[in-house]
XYZ file of C-alpha atoms in Angstrom:
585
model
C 0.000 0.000 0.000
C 2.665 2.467 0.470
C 3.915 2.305 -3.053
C 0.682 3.197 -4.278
C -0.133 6.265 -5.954
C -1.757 8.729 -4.273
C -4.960 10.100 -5.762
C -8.949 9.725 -5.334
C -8.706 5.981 -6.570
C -7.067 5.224 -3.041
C -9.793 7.368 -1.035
C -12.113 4.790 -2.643
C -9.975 2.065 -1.530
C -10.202 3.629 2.233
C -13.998 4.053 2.304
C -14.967 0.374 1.026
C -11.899 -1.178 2.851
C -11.463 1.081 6.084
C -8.417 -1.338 7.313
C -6.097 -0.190 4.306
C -5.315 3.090 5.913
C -3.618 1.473 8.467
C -0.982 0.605 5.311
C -0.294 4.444 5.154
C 1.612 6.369 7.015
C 0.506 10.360 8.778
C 1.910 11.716 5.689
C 0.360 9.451 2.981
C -2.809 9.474 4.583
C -3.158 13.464 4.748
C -2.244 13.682 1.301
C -4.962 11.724 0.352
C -7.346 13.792 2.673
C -6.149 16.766 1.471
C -6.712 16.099 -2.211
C -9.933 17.675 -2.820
C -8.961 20.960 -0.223
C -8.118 24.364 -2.203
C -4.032 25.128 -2.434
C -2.368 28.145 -2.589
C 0.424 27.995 -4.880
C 1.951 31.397 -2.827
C 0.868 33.778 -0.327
C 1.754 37.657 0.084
C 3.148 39.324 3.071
C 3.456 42.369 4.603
C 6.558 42.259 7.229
C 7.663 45.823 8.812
C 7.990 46.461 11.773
C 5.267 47.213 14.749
C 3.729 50.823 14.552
C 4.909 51.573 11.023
C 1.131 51.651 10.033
C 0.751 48.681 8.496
C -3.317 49.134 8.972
C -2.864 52.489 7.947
C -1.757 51.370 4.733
C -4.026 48.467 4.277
C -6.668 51.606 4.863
C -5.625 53.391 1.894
C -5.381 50.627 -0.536
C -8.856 49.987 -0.024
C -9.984 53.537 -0.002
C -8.064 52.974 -3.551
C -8.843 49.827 -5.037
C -12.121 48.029 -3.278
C -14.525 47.633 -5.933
C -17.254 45.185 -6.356
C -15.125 42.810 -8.316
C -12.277 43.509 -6.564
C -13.523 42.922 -2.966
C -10.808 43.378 0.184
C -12.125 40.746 3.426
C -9.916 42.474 6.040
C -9.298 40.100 9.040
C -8.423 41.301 12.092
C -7.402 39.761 15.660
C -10.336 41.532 18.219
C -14.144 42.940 17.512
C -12.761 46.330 18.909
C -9.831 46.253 16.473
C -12.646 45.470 13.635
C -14.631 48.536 14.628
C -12.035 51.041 14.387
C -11.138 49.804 11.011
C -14.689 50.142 10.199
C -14.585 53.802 11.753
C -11.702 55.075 10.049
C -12.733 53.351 6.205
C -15.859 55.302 6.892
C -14.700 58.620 7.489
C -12.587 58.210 3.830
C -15.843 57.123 2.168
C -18.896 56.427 4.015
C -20.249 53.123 2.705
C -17.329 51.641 1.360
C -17.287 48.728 3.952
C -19.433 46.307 6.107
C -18.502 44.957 9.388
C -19.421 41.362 10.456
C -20.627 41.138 13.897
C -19.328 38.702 15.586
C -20.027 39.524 19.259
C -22.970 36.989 19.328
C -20.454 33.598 19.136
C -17.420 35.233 20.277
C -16.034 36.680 23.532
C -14.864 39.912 23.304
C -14.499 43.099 25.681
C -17.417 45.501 26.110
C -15.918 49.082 25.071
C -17.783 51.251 27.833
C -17.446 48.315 30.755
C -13.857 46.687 30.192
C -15.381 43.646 30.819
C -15.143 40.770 29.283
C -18.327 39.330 27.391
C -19.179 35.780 26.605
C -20.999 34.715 24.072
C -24.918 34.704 23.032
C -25.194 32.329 20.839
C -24.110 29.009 19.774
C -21.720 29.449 16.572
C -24.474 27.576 14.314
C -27.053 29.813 14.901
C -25.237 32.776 13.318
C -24.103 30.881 10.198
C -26.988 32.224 8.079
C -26.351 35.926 8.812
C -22.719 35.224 8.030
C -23.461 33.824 4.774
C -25.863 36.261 3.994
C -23.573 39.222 4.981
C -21.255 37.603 2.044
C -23.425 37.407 -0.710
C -24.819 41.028 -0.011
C -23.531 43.156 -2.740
C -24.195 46.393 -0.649
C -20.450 47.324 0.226
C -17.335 45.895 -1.473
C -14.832 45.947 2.000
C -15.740 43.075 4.469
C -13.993 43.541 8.158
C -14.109 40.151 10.247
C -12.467 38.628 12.789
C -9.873 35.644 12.478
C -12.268 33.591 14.240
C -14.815 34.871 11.917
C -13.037 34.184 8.950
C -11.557 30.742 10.858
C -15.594 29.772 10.884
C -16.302 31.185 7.514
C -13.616 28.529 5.777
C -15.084 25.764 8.186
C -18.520 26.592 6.317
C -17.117 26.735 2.610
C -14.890 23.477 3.658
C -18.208 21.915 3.607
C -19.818 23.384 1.888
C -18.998 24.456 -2.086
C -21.654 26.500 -2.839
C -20.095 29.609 -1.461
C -17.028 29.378 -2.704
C -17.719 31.615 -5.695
C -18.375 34.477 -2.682
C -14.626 34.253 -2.165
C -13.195 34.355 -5.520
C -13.059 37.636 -6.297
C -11.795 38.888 -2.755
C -8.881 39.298 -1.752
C -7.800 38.648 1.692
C -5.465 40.783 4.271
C -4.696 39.395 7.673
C -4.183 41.601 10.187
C -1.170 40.144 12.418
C -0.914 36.711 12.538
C -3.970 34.055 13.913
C -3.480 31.027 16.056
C -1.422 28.667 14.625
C -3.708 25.719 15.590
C -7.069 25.066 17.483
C -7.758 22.161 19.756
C -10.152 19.809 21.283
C -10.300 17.078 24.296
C -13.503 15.480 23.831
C -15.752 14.535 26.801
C -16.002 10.699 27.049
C -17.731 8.672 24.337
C -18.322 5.405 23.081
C -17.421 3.393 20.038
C -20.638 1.309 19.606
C -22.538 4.722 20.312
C -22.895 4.812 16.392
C -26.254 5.623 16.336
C -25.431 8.548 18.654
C -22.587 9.526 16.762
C -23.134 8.668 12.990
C -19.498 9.978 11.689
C -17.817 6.942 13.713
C -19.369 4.906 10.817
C -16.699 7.086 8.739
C -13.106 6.729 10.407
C -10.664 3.800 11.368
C -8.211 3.648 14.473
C -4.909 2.297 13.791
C -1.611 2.949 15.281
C 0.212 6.425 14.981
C 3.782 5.597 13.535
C 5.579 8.669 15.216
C 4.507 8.173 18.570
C 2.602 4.537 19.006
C -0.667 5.592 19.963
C -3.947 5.181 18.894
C -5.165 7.693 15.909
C -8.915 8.027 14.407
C -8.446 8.374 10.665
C -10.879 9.142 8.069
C -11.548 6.665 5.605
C -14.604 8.831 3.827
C -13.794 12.085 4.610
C -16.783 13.083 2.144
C -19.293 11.224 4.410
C -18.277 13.351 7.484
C -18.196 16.681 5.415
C -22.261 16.331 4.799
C -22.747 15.421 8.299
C -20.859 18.595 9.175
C -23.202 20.626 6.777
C -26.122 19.551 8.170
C -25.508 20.471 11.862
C -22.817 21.421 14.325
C -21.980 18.728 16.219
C -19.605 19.412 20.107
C -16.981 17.514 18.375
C -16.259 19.958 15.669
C -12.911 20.700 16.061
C -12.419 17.019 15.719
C -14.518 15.836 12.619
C -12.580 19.439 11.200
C -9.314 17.591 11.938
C -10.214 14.331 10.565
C -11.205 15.973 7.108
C -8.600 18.017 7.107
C -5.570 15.083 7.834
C -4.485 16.233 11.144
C -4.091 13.718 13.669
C -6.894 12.781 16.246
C -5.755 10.819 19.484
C -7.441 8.293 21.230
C -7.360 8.417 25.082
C -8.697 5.042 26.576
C -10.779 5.196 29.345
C -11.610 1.722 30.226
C -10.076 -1.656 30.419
C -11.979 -3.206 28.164
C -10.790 -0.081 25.176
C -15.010 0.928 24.589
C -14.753 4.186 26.486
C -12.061 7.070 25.016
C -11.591 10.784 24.488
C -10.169 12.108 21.436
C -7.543 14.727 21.798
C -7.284 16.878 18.411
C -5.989 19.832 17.316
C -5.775 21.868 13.667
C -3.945 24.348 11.751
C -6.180 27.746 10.795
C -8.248 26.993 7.467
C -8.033 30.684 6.724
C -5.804 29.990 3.836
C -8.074 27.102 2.729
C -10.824 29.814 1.061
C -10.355 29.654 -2.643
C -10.057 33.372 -2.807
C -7.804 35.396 -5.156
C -4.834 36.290 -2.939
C -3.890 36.095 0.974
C -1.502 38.875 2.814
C 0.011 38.319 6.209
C 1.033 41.874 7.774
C 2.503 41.500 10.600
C 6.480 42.630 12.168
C 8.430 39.164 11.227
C 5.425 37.851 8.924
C 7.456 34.915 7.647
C 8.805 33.873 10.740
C 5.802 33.509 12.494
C 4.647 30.304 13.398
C 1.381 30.456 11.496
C 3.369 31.332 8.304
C 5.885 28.263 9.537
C 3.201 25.871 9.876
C 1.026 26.748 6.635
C 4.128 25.864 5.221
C 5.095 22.932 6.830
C 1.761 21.410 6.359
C 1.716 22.139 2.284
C -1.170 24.713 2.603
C 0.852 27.380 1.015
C 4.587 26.982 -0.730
C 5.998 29.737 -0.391
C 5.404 33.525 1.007
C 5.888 36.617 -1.634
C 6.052 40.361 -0.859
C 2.937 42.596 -1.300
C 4.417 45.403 -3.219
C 0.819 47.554 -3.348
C 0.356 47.196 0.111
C 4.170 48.511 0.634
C 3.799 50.870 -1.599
C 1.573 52.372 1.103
C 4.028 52.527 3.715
C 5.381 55.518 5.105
C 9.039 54.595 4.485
C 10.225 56.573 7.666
C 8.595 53.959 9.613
C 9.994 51.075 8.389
C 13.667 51.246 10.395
C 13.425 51.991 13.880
C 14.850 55.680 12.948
C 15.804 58.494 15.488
C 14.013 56.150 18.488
C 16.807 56.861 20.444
C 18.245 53.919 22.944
C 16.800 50.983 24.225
C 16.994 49.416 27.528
C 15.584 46.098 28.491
C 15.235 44.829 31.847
C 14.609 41.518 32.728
C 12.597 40.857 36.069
C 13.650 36.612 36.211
C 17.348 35.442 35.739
C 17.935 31.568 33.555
C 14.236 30.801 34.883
C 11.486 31.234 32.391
C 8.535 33.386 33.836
C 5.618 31.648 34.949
C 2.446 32.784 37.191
C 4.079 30.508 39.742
C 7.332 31.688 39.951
C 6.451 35.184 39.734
C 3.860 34.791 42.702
C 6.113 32.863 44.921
C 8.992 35.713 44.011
C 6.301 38.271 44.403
C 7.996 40.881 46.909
C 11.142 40.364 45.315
C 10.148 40.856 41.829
C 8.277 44.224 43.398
C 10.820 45.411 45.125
C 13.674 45.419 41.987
C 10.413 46.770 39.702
C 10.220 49.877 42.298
C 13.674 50.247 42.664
C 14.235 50.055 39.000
C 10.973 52.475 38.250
C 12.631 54.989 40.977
C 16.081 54.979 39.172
C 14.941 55.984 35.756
C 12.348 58.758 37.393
C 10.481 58.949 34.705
C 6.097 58.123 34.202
C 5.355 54.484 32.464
C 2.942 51.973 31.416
C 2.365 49.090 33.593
C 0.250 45.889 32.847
C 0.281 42.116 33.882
C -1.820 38.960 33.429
C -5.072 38.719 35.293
C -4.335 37.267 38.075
C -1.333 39.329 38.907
C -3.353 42.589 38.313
C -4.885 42.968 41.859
C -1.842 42.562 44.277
C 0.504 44.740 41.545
C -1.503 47.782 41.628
C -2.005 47.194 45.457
C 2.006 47.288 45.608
C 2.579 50.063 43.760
C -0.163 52.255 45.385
C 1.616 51.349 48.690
C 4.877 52.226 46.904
C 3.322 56.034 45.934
C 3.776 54.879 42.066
C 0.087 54.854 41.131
C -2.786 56.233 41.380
C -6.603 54.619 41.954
C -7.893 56.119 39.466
C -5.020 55.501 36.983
C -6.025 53.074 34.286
C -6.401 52.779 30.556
C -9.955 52.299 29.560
C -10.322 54.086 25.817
C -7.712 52.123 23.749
C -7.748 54.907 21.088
C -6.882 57.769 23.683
C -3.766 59.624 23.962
C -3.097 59.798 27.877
C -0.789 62.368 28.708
C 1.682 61.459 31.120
C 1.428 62.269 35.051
C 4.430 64.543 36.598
C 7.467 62.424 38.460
C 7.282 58.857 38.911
C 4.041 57.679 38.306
C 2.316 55.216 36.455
C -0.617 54.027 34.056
C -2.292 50.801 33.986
C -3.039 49.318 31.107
C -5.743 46.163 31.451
C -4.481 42.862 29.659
C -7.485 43.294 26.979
C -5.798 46.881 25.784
C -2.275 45.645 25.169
C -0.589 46.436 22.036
C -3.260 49.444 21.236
C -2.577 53.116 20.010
C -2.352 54.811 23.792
C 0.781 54.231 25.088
C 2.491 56.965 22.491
C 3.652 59.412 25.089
C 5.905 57.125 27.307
C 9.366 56.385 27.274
C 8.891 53.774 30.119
C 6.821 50.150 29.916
C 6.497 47.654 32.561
C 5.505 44.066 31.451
C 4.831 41.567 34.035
C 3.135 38.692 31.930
C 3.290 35.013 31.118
C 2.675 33.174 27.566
C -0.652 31.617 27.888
C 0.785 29.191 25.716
C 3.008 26.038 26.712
C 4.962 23.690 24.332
C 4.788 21.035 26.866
C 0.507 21.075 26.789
C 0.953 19.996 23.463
C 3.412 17.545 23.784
C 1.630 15.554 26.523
C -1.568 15.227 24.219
C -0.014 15.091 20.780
C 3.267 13.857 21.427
C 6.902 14.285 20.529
C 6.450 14.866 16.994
C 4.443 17.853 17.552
C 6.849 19.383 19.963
C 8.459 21.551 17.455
C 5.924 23.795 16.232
C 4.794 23.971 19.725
C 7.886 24.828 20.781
C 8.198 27.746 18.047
C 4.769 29.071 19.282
C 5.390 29.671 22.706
C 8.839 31.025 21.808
C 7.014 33.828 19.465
C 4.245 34.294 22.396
C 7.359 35.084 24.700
C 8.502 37.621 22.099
C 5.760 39.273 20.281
C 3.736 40.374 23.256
C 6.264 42.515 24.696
C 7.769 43.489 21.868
C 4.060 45.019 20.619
C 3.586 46.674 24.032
C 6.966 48.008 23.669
C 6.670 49.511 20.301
C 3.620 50.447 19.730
C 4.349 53.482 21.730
C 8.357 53.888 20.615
C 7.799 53.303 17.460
C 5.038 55.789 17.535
C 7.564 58.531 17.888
C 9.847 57.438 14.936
C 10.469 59.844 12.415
C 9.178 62.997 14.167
C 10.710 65.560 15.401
C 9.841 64.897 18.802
C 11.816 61.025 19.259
C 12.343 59.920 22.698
C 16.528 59.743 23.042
C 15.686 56.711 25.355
C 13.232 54.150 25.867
C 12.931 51.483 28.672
C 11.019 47.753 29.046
C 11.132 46.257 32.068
C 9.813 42.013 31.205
C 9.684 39.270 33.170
C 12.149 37.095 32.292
C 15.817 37.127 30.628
C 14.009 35.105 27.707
C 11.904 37.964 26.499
C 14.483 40.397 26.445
C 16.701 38.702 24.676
C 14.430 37.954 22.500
C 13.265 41.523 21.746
C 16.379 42.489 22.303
C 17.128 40.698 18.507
C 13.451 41.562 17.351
C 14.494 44.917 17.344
C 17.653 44.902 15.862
C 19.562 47.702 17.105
C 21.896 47.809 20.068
C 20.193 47.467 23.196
C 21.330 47.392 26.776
C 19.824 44.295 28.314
C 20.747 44.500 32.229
C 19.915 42.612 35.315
C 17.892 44.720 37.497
C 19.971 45.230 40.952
C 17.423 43.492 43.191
C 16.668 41.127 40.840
C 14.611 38.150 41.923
C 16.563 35.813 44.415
C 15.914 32.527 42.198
C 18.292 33.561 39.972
C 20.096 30.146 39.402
C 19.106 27.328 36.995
C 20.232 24.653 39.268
C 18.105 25.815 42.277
C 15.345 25.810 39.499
C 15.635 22.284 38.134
C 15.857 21.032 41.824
C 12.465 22.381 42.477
C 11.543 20.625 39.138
C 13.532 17.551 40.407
C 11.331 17.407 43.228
C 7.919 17.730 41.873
C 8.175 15.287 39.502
C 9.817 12.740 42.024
C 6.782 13.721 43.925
C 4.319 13.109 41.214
C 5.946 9.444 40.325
C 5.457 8.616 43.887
C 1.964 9.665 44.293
C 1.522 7.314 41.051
C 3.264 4.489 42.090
C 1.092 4.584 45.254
C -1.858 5.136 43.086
C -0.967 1.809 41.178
C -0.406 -0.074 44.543
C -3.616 0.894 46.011
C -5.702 0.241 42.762
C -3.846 -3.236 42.406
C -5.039 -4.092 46.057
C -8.548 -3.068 45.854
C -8.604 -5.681 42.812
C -9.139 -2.560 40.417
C -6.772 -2.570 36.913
C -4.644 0.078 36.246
C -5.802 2.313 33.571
C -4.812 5.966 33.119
C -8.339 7.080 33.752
C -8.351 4.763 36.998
C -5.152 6.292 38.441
C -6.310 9.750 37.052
C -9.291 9.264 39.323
C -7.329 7.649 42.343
C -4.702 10.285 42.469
C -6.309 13.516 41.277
C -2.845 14.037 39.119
C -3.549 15.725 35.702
C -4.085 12.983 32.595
C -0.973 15.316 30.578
C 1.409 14.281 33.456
C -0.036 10.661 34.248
C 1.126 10.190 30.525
C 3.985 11.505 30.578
C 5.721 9.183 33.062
C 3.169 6.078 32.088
C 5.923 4.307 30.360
C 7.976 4.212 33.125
C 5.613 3.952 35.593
C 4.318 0.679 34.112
C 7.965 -1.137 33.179
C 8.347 -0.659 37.540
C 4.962 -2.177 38.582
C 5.302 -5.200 36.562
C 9.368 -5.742 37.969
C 8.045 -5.473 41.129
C 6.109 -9.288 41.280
C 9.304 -10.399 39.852
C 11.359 -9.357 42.510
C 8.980 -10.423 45.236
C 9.106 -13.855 44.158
């Protein structure tokens, strides 16, 4: 089977012989999924640099060219990012674009509260506006969401008949979407096909890169018009299956009946059959949703948008007359986390005031949410900010307070137009994103791309808060001679350190947190996961002498330890127990 060539003939083989996609490998088998999904040849990007005025640019070219057969779908990360596009296309020409409201299916901050605001509605229920919105004629710019746009290529995916709604659009992407989406399943059962009609449609064999157990589709058309006719909770996961990526099986019970599936997939933005794609964002191709559209064959290569450059102001594409840079890492050879920074709490404060009080000038402060509270508390007590100091309007210019005092800026306004005024930025935050969360449900094959996401999470969020307000003052007449970042950890400012690329002090702050060595950090590691084996291996004893067999979902539910970590020492876990009859006789 694995000489064969790949084509439609052996999709037919899969469908009336499910077992023969066991014969193919990951590869093989998404090659064969992926036959009848749209490919882009090439896609266009936009890279320059944060605050150059990218969506400035992107602005004009569609004041310029939008036309009714010529239609621009501009994508952008937030709904309040979407409405100020929408705002400032209307004041060039009123009517020139429509925005697609998205609020109803996806969280997103209230402008007048701060707050954030879950969704309405179910994501099936607002299909038919969507699809209505596209085939209205009325305005020829369309501003969406990536999540929008995400959904609107799961909809086409299944369904062909809009497709011709996207063909004469061209798409921009306003800074770069999630790399991938995932799903754990809640429990379900194999015979439950009546339930569940798509299990009629896939096959589990044997993952070749890591040994576990995969679903794979063997008629991928089959779960397509299932997917048309409803929205089912496993979307994410029939999505995956037509789409090649690989869908774990998690066993639940001894006798294999029981399982969740574990799935995750790349974007489909790039699946839409539409006439061209642009990335803008500051390191475009090195970013890894650009990385992994190529590593998965969805595009081939990335190009250069020359109109939209020809937009650009080109005093803002070097990081001219900014002055000097300073960056000041909080954490020394230990990566930031929520944990270390709130056991290191006074510490951490302490060489952040001390710091703040050397440079004497105002700054910009903001941290995840649970950090927020006790931060501001610490620096009211310190005389460094106010009560009433915070950041609500993204889009307005706050002028700076007299001496050593300080803004806060809420996580949900990070990276926005406000922060133009300061020299001084203060960013106390974690990457929500770990490598190792993917590894422990998709395995070591996936760890790379994981591993490139949360490294670009560690750099592009402070780098954005950074420069969105330095690199606000390039070119003027009026450019800061210095500019400081205080981050959490020597990881992000080295890494924006080279983002930038200019010299740049990069300086341990004098009362710098006192878990500054890497061997005092991978003792504490040492010692949780010697912990965590022997809470297992007591586990295993006490299910073995209750007469119970040892399953991860057994010793998940004896121990209370996470299924990601039970799986991660299983192996080794199970090689001891069975040595240890041996020994006793």
């Amino acid at each position: 089977m694995n000489n064969i060539t790949i084509n439609l003939s052996v999709l037919d083989v899969l469908k009336h012989s499910p077992k023969a996609v066991e014969a193919l490998t990951h590869d093989e088998h998404r090659t064969v999924i992926r036959d009848g999904i749209h490919k882009r040849s090439d896609a266009l990007a936009l890279d320059a640099l944060c605050g150059s005025g990218k969506t400035y640019a992107l602005i004009q070219l569609a004041n310029k060219q939008a036309n009714l057969e010529n239609r621009f779908i501009i994508c952008c990360k937030t709904i309040r990012l979407s409405r100020q596009i929408e705002k400032d296309i209307e004041t060039l020409q009123p009517g020139l674009c429509r925005r697609l409201d998205s609020s109803k299916f996806e969280a997103h901050t209230d402008p007048d509260s701060e707050q954030i605001v879950k969704p309405s509605k179910r994501r099936s229920s607002v299909i038919g506006e969507l699809i209505q919105a596209l085939r209205s004629a009325d305005a020829p710019v369309l501003i969406v969401t990536h999540k929008c746009l995400d959904l609107l290529a799961e909809i086409a995916l299944v369904n062909s008949d809009i497709d011709e709604l996207f063909k004469k659009a061209s798409v921009f992407i306003d800074e770069a979407p999630e790399s991938f989406i995932t799903q754990t399943t809640k429990p379900i059962c194999y015979e439950d096909k009546h339930i569940h009609p798509w299990l009629n449609y896939v096959h589990k064999c044997k993952d070749e890169a890591t040994g576990r157990d995969v679903l794979r589709a063997t008629d991928p058309e089959a779960i397509k018009k299932y997917l048309a006719g409803q929205e089912s909770r496993y979307q994410t996961v029939l999505v995956a299956l037509v789409t090649g990526h690989k869908v774990f099986v998690n066993h639940l019970d001894e006798d294999n009946h029981t399982y969740e599936l574990s799935a995750r997939r790349n974007s489909l933005i790039l699946t839409l059959p539409c006439r061209e794609v642009t990335l803008m964002a500051a390191g475009a191709k090195k970013t890894p949703f650009a990385r992994e559209m190529v590593r998965t064959g969805q595009v081939m290569k990335w190009g250069d948008n020359s109109a939209l450059m020809a937009e650009m102001n080109p005093d803002r594409l070097i990081h001219k007359n900014a002055g000097r840079f300073h960056v000041t890492p909080v954490l020394k050879n230990v990566r930031a986390s929520q944990r270390n920074l709130r056991e290191n709490f006074d510490d951490m404060m302490n060489g952040v005031i001390q710091e703040l009080n050397r440079i004497g000038k105002p700054f910009i402060i903001t941290s995840n949410v649970k950090l927020c509270d006790p931060i501001k508390l610490r620096l009211q007590s310190a005389g460094l900010l106010d009560a009433d100091n915070m950041i609500f309007d993204a889009e307005q210019t706050i002028t700076p307070p007299a001496g050593v005092k300080g803004i806060w800026c809420p996580p949900m306004v990070q990276g926005l137009n406000c922060f133009k005024e300061y020299q001084v930025f203060v960013f106390l935050c974690t990457v929500r994103f770990a490598a190792q969360d993917v590894e422990a449900y998709f395995g070591i094959d996936e760890r790379d791309i994981a591993q490139e996401v949360e490294d670009f999470s560690n750099i592009d969020a402070p780098y954005q808060f950074f420069m969105r307000g330095v690199g606000r003052k390039r070119g003027g007449t009026d450019d800061f001679a210095e500019s400081w970042l205080i981050c959490a950890d020597q990881f992000q400012a080295d890494a924006v350190k080279e983002y930038i690329g200019k010299e740049t002090d990069t300086y341990l702050m004098s009362s710098a947190v006192q878990v500054t060595e890497k061997e005092q950090d991978m003792t504490t590691q040492k010692a949780t996961v010697d912990a965590n084996k022997q809470k297992l291996q007591q586990g295993i004893d006490m299910l073995r002498l209750s007469g119970q067999k040892v399953t991860k979902a057994t010793l998940h539910k004896q121990t209370g330890i996470s299924r990601p970590t039970i799986n991660k020492y299983w192996d080794d876990l199970i090689a001891v127990s069975e040595q240890q009859p041996e020994q006793s006789k």
